[in-house]
Structure formats: structure tokens, C-alpha cells
PDB file of C-alpha atoms in Angstrom:
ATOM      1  CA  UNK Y   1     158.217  76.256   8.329  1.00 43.00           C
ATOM      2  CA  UNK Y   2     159.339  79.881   9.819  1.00 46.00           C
ATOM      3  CA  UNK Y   3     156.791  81.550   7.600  1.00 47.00           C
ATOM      4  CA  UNK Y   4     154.101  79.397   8.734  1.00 50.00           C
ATOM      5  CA  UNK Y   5     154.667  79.684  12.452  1.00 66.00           C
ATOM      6  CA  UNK Y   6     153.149  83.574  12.414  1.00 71.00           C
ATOM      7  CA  UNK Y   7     150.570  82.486  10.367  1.00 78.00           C
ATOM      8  CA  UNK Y   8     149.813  79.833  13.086  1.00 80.00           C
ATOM      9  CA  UNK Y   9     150.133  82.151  16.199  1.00 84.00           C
ATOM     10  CA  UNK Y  10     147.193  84.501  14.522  1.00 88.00           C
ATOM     11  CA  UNK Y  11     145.130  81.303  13.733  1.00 84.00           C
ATOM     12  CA  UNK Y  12     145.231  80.313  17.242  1.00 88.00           C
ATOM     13  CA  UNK Y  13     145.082  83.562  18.229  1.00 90.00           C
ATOM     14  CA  UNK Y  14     141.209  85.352  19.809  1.00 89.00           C
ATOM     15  CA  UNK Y  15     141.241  86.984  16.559  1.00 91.00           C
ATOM     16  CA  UNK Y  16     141.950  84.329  14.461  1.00 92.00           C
ATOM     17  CA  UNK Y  17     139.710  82.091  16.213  1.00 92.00           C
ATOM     18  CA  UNK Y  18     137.142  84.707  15.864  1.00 91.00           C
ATOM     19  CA  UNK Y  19     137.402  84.887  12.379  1.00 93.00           C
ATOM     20  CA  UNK Y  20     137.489  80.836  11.827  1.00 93.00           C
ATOM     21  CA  UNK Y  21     134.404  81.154  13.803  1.00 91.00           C
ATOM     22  CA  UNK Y  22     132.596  84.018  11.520  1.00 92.00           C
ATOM     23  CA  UNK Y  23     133.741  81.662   8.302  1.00 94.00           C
ATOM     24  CA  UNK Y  24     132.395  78.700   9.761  1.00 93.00           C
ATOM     25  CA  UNK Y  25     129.135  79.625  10.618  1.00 92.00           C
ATOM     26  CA  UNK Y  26     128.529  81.219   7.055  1.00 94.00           C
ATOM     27  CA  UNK Y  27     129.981  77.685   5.403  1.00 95.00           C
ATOM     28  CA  UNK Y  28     127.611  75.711   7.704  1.00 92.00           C
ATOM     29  CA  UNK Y  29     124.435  77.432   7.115  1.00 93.00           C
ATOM     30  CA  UNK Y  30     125.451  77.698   3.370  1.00 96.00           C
ATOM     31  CA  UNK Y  31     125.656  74.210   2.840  1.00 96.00           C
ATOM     32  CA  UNK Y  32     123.303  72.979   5.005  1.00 91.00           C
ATOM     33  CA  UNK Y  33     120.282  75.138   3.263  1.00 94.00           C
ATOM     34  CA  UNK Y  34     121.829  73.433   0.188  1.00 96.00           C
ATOM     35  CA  UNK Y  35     121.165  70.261   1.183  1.00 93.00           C
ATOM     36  CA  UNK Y  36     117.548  71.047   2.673  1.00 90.00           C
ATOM     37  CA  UNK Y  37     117.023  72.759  -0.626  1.00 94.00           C
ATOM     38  CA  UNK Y  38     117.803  69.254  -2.834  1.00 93.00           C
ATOM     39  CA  UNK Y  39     114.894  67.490  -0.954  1.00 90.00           C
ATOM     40  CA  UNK Y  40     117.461  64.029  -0.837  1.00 92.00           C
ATOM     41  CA  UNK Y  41     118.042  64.558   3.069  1.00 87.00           C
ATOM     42  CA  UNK Y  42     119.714  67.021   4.828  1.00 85.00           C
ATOM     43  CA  UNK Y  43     122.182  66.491   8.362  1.00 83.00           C
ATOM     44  CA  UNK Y  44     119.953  64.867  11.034  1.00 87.00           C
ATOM     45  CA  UNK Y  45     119.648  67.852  13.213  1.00 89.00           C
ATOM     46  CA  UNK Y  46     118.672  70.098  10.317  1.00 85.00           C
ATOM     47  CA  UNK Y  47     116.229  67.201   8.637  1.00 88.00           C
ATOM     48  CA  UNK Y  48     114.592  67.035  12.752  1.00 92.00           C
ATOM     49  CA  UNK Y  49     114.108  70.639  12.395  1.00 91.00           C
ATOM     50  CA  UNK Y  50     112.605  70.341   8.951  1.00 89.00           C
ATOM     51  CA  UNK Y  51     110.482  67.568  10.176  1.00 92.00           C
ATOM     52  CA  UNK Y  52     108.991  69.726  13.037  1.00 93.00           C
ATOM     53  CA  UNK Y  53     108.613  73.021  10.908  1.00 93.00           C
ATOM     54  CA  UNK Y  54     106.636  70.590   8.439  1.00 91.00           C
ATOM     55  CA  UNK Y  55     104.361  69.086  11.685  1.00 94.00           C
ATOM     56  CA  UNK Y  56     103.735  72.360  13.368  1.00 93.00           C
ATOM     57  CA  UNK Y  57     103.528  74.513  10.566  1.00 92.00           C
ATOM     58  CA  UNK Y  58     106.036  76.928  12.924  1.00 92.00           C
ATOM     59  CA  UNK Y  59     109.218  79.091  10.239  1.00 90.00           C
ATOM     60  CA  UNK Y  60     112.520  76.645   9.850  1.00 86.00           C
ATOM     61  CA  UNK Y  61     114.561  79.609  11.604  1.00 84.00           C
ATOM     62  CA  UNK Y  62     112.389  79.805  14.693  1.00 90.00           C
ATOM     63  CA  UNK Y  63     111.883  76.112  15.053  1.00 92.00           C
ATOM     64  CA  UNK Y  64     115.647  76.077  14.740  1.00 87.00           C
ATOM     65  CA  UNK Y  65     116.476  78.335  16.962  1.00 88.00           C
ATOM     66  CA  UNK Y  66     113.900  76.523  19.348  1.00 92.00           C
ATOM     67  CA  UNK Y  67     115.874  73.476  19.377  1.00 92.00           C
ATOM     68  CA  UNK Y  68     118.854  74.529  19.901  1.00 89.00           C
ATOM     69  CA  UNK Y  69     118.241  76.864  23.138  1.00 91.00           C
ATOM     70  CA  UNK Y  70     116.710  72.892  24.406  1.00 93.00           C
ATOM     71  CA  UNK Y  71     119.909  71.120  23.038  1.00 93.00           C
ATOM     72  CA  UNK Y  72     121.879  73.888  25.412  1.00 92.00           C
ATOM     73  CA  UNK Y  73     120.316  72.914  28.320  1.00 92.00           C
ATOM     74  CA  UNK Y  74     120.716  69.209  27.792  1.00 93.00           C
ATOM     75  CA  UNK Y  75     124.376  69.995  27.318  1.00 92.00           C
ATOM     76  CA  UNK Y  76     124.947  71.876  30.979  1.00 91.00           C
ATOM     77  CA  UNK Y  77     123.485  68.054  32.371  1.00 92.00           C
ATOM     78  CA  UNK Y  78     126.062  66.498  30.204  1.00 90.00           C
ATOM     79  CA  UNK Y  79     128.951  68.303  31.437  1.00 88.00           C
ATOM     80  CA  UNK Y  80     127.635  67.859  35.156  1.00 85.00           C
ATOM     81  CA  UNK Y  81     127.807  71.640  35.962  1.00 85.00           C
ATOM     82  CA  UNK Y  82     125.643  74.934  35.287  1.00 84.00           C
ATOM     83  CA  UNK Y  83     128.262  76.565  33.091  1.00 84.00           C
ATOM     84  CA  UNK Y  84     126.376  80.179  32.471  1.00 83.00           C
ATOM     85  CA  UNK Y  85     129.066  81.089  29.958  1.00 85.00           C
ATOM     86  CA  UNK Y  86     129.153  77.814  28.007  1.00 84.00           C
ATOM     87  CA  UNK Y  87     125.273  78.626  27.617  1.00 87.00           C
ATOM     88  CA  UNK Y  88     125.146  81.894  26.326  1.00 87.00           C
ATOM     89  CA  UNK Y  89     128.207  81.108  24.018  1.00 84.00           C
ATOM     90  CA  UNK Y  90     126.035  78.496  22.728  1.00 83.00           C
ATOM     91  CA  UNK Y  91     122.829  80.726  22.401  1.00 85.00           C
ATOM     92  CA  UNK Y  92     125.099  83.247  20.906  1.00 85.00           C
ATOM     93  CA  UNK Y  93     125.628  81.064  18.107  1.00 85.00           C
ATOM     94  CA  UNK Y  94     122.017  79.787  17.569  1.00 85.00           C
ATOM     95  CA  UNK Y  95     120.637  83.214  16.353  1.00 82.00           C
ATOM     96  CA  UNK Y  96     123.083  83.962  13.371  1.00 86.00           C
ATOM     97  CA  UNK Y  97     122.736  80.285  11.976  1.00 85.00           C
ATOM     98  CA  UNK Y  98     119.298  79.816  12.297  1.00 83.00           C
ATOM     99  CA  UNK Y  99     118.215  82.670  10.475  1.00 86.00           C
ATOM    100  CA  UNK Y 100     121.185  82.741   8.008  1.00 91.00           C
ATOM    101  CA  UNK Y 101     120.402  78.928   7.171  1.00 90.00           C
ATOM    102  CA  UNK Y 102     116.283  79.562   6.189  1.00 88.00           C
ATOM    103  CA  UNK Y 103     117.994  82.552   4.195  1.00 93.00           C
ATOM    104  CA  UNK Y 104     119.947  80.447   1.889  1.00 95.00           C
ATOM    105  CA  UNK Y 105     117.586  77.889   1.631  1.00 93.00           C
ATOM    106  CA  UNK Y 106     114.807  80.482   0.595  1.00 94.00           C
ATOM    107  CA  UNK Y 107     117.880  81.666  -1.987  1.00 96.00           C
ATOM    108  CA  UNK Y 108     118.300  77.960  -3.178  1.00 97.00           C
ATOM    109  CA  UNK Y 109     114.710  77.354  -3.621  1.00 96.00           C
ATOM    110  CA  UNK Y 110     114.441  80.489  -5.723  1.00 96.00           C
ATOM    111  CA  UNK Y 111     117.789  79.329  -8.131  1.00 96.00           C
ATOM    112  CA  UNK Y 112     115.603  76.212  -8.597  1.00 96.00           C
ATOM    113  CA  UNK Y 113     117.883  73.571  -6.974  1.00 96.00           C
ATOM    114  CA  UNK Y 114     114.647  71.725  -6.049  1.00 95.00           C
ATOM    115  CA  UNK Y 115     113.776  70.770  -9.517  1.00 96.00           C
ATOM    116  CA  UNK Y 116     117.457  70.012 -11.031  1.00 96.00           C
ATOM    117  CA  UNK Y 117     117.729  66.508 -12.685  1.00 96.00           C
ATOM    118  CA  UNK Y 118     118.522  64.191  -9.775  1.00 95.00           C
ATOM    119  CA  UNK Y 119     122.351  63.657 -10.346  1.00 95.00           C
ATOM    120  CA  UNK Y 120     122.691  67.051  -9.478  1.00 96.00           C
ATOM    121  CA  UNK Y 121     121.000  67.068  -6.447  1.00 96.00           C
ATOM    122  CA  UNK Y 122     122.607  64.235  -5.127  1.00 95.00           C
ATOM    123  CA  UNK Y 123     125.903  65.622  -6.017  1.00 96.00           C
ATOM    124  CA  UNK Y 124     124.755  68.968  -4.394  1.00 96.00           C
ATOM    125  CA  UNK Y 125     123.425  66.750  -1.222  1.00 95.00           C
ATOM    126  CA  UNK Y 126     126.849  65.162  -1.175  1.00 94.00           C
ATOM    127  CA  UNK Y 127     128.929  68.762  -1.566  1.00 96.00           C
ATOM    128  CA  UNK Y 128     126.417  70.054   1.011  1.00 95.00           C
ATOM    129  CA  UNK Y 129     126.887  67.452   3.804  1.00 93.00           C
ATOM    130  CA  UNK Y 130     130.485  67.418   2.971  1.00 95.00           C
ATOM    131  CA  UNK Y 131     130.916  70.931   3.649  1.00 95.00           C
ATOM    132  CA  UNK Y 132     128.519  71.254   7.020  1.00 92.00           C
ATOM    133  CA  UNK Y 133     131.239  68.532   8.476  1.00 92.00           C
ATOM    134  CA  UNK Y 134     134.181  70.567   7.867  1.00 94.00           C
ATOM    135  CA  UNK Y 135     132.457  73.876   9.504  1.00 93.00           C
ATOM    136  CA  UNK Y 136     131.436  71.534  12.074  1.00 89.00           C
ATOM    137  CA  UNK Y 137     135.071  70.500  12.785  1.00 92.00           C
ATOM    138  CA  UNK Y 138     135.875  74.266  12.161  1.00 92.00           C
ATOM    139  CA  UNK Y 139     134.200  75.755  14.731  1.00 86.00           C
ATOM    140  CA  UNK Y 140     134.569  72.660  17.338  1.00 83.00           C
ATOM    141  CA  UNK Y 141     138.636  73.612  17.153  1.00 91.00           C
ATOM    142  CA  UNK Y 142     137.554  77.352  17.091  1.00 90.00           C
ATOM    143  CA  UNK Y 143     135.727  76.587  20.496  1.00 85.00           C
ATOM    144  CA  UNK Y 144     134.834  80.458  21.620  1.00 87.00           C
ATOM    145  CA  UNK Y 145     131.335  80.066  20.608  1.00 84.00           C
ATOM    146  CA  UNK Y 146     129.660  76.593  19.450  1.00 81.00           C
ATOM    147  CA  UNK Y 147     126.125  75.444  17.946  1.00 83.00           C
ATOM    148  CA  UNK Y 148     124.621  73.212  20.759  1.00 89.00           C
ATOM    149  CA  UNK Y 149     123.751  70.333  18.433  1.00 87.00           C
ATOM    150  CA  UNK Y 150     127.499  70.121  17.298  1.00 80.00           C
ATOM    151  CA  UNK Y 151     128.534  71.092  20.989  1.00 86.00           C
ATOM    152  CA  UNK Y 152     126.589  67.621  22.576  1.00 91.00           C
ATOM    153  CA  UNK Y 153     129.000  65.476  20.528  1.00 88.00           C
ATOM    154  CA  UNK Y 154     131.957  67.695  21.229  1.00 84.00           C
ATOM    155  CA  UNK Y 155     131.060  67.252  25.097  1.00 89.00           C
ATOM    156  CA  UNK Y 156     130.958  63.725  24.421  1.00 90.00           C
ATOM    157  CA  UNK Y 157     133.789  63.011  22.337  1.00 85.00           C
ATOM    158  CA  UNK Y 158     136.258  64.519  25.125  1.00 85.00           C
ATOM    159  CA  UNK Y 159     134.121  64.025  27.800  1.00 87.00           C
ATOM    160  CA  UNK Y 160     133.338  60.762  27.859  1.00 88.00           C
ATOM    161  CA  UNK Y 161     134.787  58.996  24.541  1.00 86.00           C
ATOM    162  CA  UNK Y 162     138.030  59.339  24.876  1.00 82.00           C
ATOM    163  CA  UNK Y 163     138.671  61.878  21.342  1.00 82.00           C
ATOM    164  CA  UNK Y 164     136.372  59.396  19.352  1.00 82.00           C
ATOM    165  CA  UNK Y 165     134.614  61.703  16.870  1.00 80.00           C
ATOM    166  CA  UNK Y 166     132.906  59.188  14.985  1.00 81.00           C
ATOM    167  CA  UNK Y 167     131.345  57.475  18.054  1.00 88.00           C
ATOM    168  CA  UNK Y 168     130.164  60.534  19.569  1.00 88.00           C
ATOM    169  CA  UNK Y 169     128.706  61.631  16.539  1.00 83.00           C
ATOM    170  CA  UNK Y 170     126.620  58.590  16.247  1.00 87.00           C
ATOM    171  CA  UNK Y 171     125.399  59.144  19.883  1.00 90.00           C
ATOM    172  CA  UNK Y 172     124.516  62.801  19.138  1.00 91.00           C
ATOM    173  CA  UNK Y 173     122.572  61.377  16.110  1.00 89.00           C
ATOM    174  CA  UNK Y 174     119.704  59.584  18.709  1.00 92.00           C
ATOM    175  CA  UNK Y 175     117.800  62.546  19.985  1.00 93.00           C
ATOM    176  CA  UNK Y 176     117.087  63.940  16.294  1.00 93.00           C
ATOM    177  CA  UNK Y 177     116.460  60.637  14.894  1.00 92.00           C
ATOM    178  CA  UNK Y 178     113.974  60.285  17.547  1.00 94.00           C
ATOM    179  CA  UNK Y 179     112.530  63.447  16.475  1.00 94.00           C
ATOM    180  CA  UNK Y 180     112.056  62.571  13.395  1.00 93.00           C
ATOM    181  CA  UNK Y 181     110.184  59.024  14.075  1.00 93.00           C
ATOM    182  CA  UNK Y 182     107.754  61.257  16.576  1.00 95.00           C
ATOM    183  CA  UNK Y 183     107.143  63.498  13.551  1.00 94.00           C
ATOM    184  CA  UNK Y 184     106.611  60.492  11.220  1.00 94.00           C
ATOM    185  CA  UNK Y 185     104.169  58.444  13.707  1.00 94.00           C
ATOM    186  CA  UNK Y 186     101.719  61.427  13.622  1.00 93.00           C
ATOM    187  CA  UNK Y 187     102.265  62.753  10.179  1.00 92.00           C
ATOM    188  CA  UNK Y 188     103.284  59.944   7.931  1.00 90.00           C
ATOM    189  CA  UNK Y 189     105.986  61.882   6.576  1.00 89.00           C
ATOM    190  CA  UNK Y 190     109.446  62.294   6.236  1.00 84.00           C
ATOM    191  CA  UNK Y 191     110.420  66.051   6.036  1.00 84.00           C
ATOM    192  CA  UNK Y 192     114.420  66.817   4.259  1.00 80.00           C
ATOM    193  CA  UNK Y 193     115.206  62.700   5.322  1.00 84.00           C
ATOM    194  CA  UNK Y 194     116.663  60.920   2.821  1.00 87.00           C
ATOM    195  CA  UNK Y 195     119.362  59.016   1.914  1.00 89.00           C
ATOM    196  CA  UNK Y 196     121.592  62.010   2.310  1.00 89.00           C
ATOM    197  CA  UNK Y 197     120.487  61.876   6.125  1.00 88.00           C
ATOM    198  CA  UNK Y 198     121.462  58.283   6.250  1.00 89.00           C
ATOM    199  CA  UNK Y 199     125.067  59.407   4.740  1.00 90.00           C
ATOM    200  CA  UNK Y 200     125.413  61.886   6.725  1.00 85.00           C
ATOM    201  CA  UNK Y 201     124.919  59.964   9.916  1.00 83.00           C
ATOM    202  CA  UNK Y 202     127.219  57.241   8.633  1.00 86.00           C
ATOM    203  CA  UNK Y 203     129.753  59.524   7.160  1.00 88.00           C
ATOM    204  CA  UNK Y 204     129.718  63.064   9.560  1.00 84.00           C
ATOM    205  CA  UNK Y 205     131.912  61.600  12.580  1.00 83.00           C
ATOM    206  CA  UNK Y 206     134.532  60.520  10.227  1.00 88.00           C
ATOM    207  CA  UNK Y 207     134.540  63.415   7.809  1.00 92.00           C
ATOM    208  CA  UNK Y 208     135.108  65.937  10.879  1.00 89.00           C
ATOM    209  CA  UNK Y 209     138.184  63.945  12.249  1.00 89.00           C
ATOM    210  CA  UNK Y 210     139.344  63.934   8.464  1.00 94.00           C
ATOM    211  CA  UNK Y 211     138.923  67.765   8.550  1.00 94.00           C
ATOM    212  CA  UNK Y 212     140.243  68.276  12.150  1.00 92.00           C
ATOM    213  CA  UNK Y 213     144.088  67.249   9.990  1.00 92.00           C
ATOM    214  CA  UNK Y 214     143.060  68.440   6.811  1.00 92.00           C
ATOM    215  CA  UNK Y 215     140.709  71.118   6.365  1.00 94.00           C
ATOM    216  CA  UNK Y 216     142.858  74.760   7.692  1.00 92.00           C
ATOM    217  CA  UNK Y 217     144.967  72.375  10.054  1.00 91.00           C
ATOM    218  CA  UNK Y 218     146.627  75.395  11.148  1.00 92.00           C
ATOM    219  CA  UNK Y 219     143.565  76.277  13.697  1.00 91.00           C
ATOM    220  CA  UNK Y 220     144.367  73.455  16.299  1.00 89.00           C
ATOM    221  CA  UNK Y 221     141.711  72.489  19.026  1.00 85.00           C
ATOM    222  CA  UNK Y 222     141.256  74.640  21.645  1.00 83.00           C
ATOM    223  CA  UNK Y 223     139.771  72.247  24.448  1.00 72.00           C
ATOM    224  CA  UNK Y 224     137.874  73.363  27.074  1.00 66.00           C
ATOM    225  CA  UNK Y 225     136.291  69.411  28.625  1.00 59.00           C
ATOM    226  CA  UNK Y 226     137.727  67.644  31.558  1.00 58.00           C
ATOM    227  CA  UNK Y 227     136.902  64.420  32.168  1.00 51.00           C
TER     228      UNK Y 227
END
């Protein structure tokens, strides 16, 4: 126990916050462009994004980017205040993950993860959407500098929900689903949603409060919401 209470200071620590924050943002656009890359369904936000590339024929990275300067905005009316530096923390984020995710994917698509035999890819969808929930859960504890589509059901969750991760996660889920219906009405198809996007809506709330114990415990949450 005395050796790990250093080790815990620096965690919690700027620094060590900073660097949770650096790791988590390279695991979450890692394995996210690993599951867009297995064409089984990607996370919801990430398959909406897909879904509006495909429709309006626009790059993955700026589309992504796109949404989520409009998901920070929705955010500042969730938390009933115009917090400037909650937004640019949460444009700050946008720019590195956007880009790095349409990176890896082009990466992934080039390896030839697209045409593996299909237990693969579902075993690579499941390894990817594991791994986006435990950045997710990550850089919510991290809290210096947050994606706004994981930042909604953070606001949520300790806003409104009383800690619940799974139920704000599920709430969160709406306005990309929605996306993705709008996208299917006028094109007739489903772009990166799969059955992986149905697990990952199920499974994402729950995986991230198993992470917030198990995954680097030693970074605790660093809360920033009052009710």
C-alpha cells in the first residue's frame, strides 16, 4: 500500500491526468477505426458519423469533427450555463481524435481487416468496442479535456442521474441513433451499423462503470458537475 500511494498522487496529479488523457485518446481512436474498419458496426456516435460521411460524401475526420463542435454546444444547454472553458476543452479534444481515428481506419483498411473471415471481425468488433469504453471511462475520470459525445453522458450521469453510467449512456445513445434513421430514410443504407452498434449501445454504459474500478483504478474521477 505505501508504494502505491506515490504512484497514486502522480496519477491524480495535472501531469498524470495529462498523460491518462494523451493515452486515452490514442486507445479510443485506435479501437474505434478498428471497429469502423470490420464493417459489423462501430459505437453509435462513430457509426452516425459514418452514416453522414456515406450521405454527404463529406471525409470521416471533418464530418467528425463537425459533430462534435454541435454536440459541444448542446452540452453548455445541458449544464444550464455558457461555460467558455468547458467548450474549448471540449473542442480541444475533437481535433486530435477526429483526424487520428480516419488515420487508423485508413491503416486498417490497408492491413485488410475488411476482408478477414467473419469470426475475426466480430472478435475484432468486440476487442474494438471493448476498448473505446475503457478510454471512454479513461478520459471521463481524467476530466481536463473531454470528447463532447462522451462529455453529454458524463453531464448527465452526474448531472441529472444520480452516477448512473449505464442510464446516461443509453440517453446519450438517442441523438446518433436518430442520425442514423435520417441517413437511412433518404439513403436506404446503413453506414458502420451493425450488430456491433447494437452491442455497443447495450453493453457501453456498463463496460465504462466496470472500467471506472477496474481498468488503471488508480486515476479516480475528477468531478467537475453540480447538480
Amino acid at each position: 500500500m505505501q508504494a502505491q500511494r506515490p504512484a497514486a498522487g502522480w496519477a491524480n496529479s495535472f501531469n498524470g491526468r495529462l498523460a491518462f488523457l494523451a493515452l486515452s485518446i490514442l486507445i479510443n481512436s485506435f479501437f474505434n477505426a478498428l471497429t469502423v474498419s470490420t464493417h459489423l458496426g462501430s459505437a453509435i456516435w462513430t457509426a452516425s458519423a459514418v452514416s453522414l460521411s456515406g450521405w454527404l460524401h463529406v471525409s470521416l475526420g471533418n464530418i467528425l469533427f463537425l459533430e462534435g463542435v454541435i454536440v459541444a454546444f448542446v452540452n453548455l444547454l445541458l449544464l444550464g450555463r455558457f461555460d467558455y472553458f468547458r467548450l474549448v476543452r471540449n473542442l480541444l479534444f475533437i481535433t486530435p481524435f477526429s483526424y487520428l481515428l480516419a488515420f487508423f481506419e485508413r491503416i486498417f483498411v490497408a492491413l485488410g481487416v475488411p476482408t478477414l473471415p467473419l469470426g475475426w471481425r466480430i472478435a475484432f468488433d468486440v476487442i474494438g468496442l471493448f476498448g473505446v469504453a475503457c478510454a471512454v471511462s479513461l478520459y471521463q475520470r481524467a476530466n481536463l479535456i473531454m470528447h463532447p459525445n462522451d462529455d453529454m453522458p458524463y453531464i448527465l450521469r452526474f448531472r441529472f442521474l444520480h452516477g448512473s453510467p449505464v442510464t446516461s449512456q443509453w440517453l446519450s445513445n438517442v441523438p446518433p441513433l436518430a442520425l442514423v434513421l435520417l441517413v437511412f430514410t433518404f439513403t436506404h443504407q446503413l453506414f458502420s451499423f451493425g450488430w456491433g452498434t447494437l452491442y455497443n449501445i447495450l453493453t457501453q454504459g456498463a463496460i465504462i462503470g466496470w472500467a471506472d474500478k477496474h481498468f488503471l483504478p488508480i486515476l479516480h474521477h475528477h468531478l467537475d458537475i453540480k447538480n
